[in-house]
PDB file of N, CA, C and O in Angstrom:
ATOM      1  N   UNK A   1       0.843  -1.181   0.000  1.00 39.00           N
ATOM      2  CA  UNK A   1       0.000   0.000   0.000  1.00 39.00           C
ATOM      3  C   UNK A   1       0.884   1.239   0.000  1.00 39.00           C
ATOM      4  O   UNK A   1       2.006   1.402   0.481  1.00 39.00           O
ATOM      5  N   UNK A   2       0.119   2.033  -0.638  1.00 48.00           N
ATOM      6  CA  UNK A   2       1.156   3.494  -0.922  1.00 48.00           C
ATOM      7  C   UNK A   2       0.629   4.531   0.065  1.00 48.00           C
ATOM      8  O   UNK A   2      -0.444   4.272   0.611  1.00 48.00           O
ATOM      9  N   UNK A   3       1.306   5.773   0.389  1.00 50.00           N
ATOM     10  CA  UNK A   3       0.534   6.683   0.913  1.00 50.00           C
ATOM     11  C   UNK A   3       1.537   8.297   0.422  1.00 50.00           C
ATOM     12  O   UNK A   3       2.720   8.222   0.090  1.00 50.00           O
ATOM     13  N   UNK A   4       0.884   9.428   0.470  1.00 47.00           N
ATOM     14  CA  UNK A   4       1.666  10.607   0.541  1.00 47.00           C
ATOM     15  C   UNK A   4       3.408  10.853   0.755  1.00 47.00           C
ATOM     16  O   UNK A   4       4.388  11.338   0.190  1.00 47.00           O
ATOM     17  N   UNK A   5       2.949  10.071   2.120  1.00 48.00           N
ATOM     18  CA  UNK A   5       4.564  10.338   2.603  1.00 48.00           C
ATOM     19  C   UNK A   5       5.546   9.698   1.959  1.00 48.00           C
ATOM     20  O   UNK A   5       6.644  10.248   1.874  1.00 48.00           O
ATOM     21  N   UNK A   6       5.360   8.620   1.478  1.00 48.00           N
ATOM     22  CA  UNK A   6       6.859   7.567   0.605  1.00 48.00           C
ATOM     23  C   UNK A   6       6.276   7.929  -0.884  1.00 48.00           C
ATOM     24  O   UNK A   6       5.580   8.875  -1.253  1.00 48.00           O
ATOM     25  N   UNK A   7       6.809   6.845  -1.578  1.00 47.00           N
ATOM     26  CA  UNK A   7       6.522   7.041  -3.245  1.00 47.00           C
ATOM     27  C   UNK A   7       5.339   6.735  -3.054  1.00 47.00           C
ATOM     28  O   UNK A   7       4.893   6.138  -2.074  1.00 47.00           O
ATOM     29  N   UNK A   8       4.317   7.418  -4.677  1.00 47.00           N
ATOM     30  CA  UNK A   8       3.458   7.270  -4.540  1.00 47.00           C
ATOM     31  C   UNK A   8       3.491   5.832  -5.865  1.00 47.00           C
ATOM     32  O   UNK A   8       4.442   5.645  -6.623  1.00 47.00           O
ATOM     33  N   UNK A   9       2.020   4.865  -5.833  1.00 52.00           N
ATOM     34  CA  UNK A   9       1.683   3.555  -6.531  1.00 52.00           C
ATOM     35  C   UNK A   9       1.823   4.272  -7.787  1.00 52.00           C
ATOM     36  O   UNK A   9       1.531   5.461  -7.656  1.00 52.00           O
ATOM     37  N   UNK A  10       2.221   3.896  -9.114  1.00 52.00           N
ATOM     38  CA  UNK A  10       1.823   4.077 -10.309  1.00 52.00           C
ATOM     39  C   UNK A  10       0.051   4.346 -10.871  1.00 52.00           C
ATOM     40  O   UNK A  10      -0.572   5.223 -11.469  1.00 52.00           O
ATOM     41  N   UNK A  11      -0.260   2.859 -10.186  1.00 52.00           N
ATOM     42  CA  UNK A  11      -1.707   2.946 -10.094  1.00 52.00           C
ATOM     43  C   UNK A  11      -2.564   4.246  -9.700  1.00 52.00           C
ATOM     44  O   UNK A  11      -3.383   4.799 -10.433  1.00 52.00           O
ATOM     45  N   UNK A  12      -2.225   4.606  -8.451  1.00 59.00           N
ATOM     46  CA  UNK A  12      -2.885   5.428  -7.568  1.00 59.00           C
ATOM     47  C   UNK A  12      -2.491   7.152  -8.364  1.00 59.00           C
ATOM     48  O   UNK A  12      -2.681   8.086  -7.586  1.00 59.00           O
ATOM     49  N   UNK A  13      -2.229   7.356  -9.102  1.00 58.00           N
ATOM     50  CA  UNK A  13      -1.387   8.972  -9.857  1.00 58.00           C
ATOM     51  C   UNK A  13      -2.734   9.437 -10.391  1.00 58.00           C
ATOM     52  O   UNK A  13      -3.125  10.572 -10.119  1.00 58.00           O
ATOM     53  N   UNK A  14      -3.485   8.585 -11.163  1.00 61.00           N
ATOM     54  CA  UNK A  14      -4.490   9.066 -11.831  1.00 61.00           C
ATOM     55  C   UNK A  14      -5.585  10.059 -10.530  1.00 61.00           C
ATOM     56  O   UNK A  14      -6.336  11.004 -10.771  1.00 61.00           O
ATOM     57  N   UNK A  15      -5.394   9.626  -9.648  1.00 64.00           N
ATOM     58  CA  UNK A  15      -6.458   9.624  -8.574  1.00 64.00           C
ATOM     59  C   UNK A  15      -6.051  10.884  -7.852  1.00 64.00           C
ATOM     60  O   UNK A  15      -6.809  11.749  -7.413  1.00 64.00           O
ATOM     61  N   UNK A  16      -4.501  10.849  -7.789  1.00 67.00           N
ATOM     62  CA  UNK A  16      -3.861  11.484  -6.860  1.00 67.00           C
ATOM     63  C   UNK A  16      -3.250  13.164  -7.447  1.00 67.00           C
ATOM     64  O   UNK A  16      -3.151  14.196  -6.784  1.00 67.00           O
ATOM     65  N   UNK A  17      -2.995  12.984  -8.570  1.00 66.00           N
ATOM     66  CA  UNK A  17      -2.538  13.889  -9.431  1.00 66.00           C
ATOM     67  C   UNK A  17      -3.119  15.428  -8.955  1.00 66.00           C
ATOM     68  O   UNK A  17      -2.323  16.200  -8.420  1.00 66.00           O
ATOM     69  N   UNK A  18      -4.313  15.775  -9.138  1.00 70.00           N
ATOM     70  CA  UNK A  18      -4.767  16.750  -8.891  1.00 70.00           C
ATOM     71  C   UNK A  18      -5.707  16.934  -7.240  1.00 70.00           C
ATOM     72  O   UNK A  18      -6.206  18.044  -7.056  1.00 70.00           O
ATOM     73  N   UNK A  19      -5.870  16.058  -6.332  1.00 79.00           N
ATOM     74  CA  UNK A  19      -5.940  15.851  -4.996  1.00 79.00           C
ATOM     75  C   UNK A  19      -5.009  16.767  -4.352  1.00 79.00           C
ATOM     76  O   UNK A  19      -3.879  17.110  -4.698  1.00 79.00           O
ATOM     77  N   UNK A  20      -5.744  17.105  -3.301  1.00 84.00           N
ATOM     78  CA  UNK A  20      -4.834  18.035  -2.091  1.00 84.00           C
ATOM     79  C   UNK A  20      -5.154  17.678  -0.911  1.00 84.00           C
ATOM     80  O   UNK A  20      -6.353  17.693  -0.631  1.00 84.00           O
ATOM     81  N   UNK A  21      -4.213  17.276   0.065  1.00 85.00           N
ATOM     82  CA  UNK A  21      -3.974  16.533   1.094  1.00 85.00           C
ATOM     83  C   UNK A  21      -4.750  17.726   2.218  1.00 85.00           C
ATOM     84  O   UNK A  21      -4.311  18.876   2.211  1.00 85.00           O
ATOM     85  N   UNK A  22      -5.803  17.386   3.068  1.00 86.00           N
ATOM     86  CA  UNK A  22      -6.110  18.257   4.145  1.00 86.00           C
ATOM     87  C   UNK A  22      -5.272  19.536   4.768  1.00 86.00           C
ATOM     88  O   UNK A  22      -5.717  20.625   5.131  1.00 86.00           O
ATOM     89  N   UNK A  23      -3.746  18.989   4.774  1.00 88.00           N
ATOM     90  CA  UNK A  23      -3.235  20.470   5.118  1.00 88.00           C
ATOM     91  C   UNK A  23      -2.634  21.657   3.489  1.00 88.00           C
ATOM     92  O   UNK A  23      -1.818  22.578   3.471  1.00 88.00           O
ATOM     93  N   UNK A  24      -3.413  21.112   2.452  1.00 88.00           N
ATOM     94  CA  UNK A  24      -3.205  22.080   1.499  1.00 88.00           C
ATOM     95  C   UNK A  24      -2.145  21.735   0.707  1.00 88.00           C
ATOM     96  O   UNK A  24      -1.822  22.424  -0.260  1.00 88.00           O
ATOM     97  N   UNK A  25      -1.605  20.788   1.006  1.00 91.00           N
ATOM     98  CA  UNK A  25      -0.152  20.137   0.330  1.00 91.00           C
ATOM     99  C   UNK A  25      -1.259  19.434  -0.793  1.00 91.00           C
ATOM    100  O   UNK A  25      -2.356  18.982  -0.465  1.00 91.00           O
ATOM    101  N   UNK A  26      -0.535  19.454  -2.636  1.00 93.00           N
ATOM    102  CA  UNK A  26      -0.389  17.940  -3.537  1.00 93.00           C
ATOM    103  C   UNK A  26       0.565  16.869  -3.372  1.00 93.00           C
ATOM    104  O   UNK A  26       1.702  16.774  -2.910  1.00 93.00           O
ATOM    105  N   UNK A  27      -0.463  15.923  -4.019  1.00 91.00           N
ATOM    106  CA  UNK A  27       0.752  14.541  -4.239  1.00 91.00           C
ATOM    107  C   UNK A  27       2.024  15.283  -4.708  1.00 91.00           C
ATOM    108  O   UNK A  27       3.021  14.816  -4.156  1.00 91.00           O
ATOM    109  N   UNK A  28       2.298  16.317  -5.574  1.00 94.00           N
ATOM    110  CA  UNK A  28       3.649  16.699  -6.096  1.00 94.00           C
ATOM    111  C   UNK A  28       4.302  17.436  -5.240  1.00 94.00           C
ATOM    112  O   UNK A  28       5.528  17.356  -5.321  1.00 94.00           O
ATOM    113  N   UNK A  29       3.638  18.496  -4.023  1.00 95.00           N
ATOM    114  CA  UNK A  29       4.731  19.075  -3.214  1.00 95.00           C
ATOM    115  C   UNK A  29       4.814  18.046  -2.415  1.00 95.00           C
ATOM    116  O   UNK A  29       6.039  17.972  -2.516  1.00 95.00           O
ATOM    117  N   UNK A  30       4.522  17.071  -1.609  1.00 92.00           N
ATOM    118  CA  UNK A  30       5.005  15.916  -0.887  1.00 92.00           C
ATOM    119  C   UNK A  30       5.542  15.215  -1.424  1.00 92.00           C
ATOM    120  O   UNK A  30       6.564  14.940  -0.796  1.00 92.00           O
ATOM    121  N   UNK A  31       5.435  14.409  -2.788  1.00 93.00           N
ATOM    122  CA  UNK A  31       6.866  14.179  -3.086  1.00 93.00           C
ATOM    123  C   UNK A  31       8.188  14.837  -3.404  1.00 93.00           C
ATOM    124  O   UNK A  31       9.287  14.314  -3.590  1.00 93.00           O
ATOM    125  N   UNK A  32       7.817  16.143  -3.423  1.00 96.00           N
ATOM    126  CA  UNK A  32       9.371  17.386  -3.765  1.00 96.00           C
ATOM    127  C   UNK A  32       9.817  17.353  -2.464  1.00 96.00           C
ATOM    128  O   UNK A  32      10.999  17.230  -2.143  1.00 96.00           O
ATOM    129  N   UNK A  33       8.732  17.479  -1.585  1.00 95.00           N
ATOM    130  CA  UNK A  33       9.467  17.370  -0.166  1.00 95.00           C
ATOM    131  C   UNK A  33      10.248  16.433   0.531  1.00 95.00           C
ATOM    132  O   UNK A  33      11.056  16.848   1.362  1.00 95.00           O
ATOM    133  N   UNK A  34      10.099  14.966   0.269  1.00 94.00           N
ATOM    134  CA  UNK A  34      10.337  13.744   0.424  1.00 94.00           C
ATOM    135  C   UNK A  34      11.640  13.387  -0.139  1.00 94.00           C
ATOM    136  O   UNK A  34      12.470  12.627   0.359  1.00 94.00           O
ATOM    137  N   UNK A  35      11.725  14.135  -1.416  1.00 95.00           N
ATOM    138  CA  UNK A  35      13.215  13.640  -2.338  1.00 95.00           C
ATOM    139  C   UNK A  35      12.531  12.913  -3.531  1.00 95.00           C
ATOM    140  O   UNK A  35      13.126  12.985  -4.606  1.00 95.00           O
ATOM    141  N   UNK A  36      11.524  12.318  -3.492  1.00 94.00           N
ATOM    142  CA  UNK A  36      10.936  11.174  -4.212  1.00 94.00           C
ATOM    143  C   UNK A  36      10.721  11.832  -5.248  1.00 94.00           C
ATOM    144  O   UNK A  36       9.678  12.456  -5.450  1.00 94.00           O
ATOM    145  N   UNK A  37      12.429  11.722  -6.629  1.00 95.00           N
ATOM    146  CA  UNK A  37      12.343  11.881  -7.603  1.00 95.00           C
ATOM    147  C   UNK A  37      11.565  11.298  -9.005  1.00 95.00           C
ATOM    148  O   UNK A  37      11.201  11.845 -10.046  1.00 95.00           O
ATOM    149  N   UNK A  38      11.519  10.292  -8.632  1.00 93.00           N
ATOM    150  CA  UNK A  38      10.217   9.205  -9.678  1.00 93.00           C
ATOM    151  C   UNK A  38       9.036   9.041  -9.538  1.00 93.00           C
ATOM    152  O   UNK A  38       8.378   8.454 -10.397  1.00 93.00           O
ATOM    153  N   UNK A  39       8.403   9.612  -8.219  1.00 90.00           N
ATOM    154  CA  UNK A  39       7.287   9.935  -8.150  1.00 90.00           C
ATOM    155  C   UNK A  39       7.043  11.369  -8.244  1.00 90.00           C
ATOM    156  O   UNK A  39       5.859  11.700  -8.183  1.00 90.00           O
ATOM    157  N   UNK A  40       8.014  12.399  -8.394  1.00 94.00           N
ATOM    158  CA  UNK A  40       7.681  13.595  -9.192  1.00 94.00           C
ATOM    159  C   UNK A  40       7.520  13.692 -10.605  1.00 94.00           C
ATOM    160  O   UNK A  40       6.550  14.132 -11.222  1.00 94.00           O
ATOM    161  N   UNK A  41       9.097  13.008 -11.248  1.00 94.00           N
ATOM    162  CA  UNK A  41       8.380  13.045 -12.609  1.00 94.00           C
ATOM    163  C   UNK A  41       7.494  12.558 -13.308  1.00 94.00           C
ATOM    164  O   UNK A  41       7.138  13.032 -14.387  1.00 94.00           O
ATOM    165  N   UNK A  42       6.746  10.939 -12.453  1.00 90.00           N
ATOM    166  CA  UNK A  42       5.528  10.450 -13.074  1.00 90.00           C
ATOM    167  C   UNK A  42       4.582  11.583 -12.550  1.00 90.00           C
ATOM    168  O   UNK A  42       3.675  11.632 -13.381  1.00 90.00           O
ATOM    169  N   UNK A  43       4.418  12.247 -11.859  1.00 92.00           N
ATOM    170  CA  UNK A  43       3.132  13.195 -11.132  1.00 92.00           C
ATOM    171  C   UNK A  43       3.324  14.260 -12.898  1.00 92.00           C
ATOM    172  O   UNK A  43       2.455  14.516 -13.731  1.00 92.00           O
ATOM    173  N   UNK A  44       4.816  14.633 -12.879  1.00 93.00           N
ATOM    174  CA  UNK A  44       4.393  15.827 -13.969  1.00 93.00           C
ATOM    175  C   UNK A  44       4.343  15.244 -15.295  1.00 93.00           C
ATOM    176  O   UNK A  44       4.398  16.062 -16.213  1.00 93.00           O
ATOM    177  N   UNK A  45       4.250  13.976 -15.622  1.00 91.00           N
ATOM    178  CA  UNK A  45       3.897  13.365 -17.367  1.00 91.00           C
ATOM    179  C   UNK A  45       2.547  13.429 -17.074  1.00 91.00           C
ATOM    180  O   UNK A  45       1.784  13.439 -18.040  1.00 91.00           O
ATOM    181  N   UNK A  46       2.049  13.477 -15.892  1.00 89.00           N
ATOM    182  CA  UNK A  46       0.341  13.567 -15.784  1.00 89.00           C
ATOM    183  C   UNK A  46      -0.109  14.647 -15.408  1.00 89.00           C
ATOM    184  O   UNK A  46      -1.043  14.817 -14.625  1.00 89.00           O
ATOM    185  N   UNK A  47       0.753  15.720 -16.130  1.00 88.00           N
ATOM    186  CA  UNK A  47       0.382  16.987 -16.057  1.00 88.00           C
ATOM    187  C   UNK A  47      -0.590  17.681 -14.819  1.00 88.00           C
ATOM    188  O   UNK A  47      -1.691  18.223 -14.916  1.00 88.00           O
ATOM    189  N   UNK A  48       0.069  17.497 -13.902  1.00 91.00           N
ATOM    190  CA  UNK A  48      -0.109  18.173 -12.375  1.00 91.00           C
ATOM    191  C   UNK A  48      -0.113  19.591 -12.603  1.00 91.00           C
ATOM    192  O   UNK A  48       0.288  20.151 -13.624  1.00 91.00           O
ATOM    193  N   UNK A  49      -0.689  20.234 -11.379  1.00 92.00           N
ATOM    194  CA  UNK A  49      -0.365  21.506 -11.628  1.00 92.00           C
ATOM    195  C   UNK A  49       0.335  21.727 -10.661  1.00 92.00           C
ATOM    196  O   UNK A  49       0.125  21.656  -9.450  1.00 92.00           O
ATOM    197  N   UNK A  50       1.826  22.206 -11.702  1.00 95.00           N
ATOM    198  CA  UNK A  50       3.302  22.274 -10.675  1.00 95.00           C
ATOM    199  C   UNK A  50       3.539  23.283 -10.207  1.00 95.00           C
ATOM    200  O   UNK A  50       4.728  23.400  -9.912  1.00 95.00           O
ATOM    201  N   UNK A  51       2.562  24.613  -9.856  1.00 96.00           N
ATOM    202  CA  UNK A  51       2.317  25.582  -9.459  1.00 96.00           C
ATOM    203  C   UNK A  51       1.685  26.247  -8.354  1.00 96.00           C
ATOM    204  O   UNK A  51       1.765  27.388  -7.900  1.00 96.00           O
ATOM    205  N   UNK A  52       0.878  24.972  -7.972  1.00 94.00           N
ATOM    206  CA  UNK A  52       0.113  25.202  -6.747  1.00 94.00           C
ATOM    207  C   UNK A  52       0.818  25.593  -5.400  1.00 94.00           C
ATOM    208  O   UNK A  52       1.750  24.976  -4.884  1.00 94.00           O
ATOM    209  N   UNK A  53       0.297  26.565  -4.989  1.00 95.00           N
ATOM    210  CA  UNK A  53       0.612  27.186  -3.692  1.00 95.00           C
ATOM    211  C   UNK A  53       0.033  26.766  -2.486  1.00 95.00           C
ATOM    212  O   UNK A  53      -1.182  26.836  -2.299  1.00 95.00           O
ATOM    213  N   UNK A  54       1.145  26.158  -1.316  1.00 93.00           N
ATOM    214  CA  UNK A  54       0.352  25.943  -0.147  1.00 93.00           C
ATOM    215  C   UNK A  54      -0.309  26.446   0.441  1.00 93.00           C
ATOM    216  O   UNK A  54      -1.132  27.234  -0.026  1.00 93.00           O
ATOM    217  N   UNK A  55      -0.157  26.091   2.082  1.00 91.00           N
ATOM    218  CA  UNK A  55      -0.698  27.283   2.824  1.00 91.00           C
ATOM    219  C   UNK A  55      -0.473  28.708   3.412  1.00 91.00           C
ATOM    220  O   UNK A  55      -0.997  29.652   4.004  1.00 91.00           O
ATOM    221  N   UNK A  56       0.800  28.160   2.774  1.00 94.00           N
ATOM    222  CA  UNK A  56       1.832  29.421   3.679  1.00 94.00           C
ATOM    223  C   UNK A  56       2.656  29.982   2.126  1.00 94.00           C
ATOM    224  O   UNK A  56       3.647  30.712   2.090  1.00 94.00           O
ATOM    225  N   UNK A  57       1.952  29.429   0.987  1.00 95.00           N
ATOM    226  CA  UNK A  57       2.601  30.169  -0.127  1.00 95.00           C
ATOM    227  C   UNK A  57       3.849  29.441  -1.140  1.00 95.00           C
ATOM    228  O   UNK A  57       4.295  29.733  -2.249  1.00 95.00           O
ATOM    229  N   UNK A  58       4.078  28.604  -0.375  1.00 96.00           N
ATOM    230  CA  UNK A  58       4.966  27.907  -0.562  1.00 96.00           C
ATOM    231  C   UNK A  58       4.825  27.189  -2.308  1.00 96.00           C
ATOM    232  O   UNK A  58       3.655  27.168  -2.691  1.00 96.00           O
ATOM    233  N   UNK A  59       5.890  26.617  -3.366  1.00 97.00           N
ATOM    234  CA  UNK A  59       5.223  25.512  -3.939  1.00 97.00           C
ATOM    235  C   UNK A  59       5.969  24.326  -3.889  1.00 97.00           C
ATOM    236  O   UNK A  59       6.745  24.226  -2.939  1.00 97.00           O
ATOM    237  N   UNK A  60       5.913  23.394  -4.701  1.00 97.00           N
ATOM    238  CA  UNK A  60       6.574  22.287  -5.299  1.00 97.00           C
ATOM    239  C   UNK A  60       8.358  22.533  -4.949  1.00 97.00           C
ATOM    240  O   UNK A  60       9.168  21.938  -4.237  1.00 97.00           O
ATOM    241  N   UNK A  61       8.433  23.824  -5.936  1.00 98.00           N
ATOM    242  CA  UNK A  61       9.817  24.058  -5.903  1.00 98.00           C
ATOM    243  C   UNK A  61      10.631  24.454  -4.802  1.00 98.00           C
ATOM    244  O   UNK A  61      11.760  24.114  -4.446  1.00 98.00           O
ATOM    245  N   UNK A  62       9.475  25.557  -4.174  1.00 97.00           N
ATOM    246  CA  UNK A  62      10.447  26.128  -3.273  1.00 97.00           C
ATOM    247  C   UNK A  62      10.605  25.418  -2.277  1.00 97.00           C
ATOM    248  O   UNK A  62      11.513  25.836  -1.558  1.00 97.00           O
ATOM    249  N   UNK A  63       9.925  24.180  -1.787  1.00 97.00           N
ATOM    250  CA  UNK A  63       9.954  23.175  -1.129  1.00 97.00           C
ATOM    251  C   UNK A  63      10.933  22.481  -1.434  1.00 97.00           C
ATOM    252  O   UNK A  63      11.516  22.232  -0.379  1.00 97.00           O
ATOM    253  N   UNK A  64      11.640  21.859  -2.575  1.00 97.00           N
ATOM    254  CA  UNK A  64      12.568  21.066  -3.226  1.00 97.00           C
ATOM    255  C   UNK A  64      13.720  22.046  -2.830  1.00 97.00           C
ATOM    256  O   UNK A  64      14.646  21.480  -2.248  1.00 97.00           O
ATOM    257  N   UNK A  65      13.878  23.503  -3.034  1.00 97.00           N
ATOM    258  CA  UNK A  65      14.760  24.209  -2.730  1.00 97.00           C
ATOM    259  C   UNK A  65      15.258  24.354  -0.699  1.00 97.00           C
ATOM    260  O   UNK A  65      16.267  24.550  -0.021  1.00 97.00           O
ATOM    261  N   UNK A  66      14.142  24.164  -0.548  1.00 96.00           N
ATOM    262  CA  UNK A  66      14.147  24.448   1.126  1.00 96.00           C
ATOM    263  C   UNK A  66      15.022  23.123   1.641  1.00 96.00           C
ATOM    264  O   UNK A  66      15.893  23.235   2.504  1.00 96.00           O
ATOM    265  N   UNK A  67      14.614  21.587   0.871  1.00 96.00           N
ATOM    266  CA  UNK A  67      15.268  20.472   1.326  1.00 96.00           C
ATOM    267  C   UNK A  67      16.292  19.883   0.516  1.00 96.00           C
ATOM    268  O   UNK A  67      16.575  18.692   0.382  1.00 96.00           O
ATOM    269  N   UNK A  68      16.936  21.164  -0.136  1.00 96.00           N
ATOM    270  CA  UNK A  68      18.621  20.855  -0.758  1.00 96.00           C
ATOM    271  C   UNK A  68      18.661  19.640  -1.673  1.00 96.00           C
ATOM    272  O   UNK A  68      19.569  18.813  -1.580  1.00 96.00           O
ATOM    273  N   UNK A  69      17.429  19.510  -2.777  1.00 95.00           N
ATOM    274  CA  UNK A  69      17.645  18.638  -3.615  1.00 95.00           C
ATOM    275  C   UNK A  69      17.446  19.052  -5.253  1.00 95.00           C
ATOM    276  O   UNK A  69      16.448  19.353  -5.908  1.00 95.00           O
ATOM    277  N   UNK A  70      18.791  18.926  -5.569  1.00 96.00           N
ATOM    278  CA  UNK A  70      19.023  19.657  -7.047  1.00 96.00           C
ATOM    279  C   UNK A  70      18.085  19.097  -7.955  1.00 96.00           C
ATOM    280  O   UNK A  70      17.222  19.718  -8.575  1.00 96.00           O
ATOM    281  N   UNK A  71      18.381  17.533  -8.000  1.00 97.00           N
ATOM    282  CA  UNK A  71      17.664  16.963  -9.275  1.00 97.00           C
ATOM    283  C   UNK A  71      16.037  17.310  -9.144  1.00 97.00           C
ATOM    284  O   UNK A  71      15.412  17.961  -9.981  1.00 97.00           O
ATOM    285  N   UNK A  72      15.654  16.920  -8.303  1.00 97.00           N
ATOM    286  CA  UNK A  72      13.999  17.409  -8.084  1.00 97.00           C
ATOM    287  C   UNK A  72      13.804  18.775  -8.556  1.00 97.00           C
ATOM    288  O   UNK A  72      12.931  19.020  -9.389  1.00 97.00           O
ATOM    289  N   UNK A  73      14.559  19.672  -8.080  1.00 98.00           N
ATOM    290  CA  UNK A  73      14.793  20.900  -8.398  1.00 98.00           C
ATOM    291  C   UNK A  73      14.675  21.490  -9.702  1.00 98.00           C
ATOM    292  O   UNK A  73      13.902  22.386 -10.040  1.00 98.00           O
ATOM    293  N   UNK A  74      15.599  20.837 -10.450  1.00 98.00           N
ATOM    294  CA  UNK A  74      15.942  20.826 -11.956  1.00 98.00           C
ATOM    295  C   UNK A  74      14.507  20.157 -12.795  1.00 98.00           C
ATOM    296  O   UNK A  74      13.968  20.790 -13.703  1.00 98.00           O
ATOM    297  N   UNK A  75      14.114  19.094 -12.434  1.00 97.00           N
ATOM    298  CA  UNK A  75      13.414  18.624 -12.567  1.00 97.00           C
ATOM    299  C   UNK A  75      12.046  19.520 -13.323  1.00 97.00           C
ATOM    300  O   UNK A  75      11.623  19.663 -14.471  1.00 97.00           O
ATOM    301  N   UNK A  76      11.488  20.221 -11.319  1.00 98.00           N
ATOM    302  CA  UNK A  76      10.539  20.745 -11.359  1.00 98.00           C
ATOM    303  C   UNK A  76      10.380  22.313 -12.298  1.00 98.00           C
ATOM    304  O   UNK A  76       9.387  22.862 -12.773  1.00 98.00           O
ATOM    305  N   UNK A  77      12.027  22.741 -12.291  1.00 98.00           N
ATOM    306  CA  UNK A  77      12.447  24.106 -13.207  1.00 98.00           C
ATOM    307  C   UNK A  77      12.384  23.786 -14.742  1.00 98.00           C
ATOM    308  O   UNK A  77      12.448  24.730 -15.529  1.00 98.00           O
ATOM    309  N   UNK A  78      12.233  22.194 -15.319  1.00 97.00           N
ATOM    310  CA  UNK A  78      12.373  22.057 -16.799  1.00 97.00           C
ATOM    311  C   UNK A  78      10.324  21.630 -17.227  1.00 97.00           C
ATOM    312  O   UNK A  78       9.754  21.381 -18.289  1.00 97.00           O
ATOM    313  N   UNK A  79       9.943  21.716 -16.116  1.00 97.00           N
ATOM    314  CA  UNK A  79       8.395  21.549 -16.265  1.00 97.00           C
ATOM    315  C   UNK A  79       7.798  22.771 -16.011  1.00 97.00           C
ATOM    316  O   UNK A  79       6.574  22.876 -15.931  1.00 97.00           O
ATOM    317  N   UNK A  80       8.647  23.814 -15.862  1.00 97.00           N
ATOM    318  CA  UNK A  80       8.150  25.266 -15.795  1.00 97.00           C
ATOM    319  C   UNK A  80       7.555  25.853 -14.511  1.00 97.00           C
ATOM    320  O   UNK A  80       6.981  26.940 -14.565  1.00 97.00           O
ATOM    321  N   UNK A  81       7.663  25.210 -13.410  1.00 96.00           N
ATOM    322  CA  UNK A  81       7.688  25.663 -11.994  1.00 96.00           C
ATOM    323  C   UNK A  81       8.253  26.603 -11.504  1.00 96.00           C
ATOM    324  O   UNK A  81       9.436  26.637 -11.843  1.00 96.00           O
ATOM    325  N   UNK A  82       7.892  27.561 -10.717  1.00 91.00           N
ATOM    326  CA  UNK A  82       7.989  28.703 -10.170  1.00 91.00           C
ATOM    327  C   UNK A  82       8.008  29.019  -8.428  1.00 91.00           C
ATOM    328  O   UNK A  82       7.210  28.635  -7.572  1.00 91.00           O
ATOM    329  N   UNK A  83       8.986  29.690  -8.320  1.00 86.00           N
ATOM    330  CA  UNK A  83       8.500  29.844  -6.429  1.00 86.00           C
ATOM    331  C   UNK A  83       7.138  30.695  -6.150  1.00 86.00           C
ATOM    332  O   UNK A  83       6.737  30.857  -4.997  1.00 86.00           O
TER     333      UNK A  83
END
């Protein structure tokens, strides 16, 4: 079984893709946050919206930036993400 916090199922993306977790977080800023590079780039071939702002303003990226991980980083900057 999959959940938010680790990688997310292949299966479960369709479902999860555009979902927002009770505290305002997506499946894609919890995995930017996590490190979980393969469950970011399957989130953005399913065209997520890599833009969404938390609660505090935050997104995808600047989250990836906050927890010192380039490739996610790079990643989320070649899918056109923004702080």
């Amino acid at each position: 079984q999959c959940d938010w916090s680790s990688d997310v199922c292949s299966s479960d993306l369709g479902a999860l893709k555009d979902a927002t977790a009770p505290n305002g977080y997506t499946a894609l800023m919890l995995a930017a946050r996590g490190e979980h590079l393969a469950t970011v780039r399957l989130l953005l071939q399913r065209d997520v919206e890599v833009n969404h702002r938390g609660p505090a303003g935050e997104t995808a990226l600047s989250i990836a930036r906050r927890r010192e991980a380039p490739p996610v980083v790079e990643l989320l900057k070649r899918a056109g993400a923004v702080e």
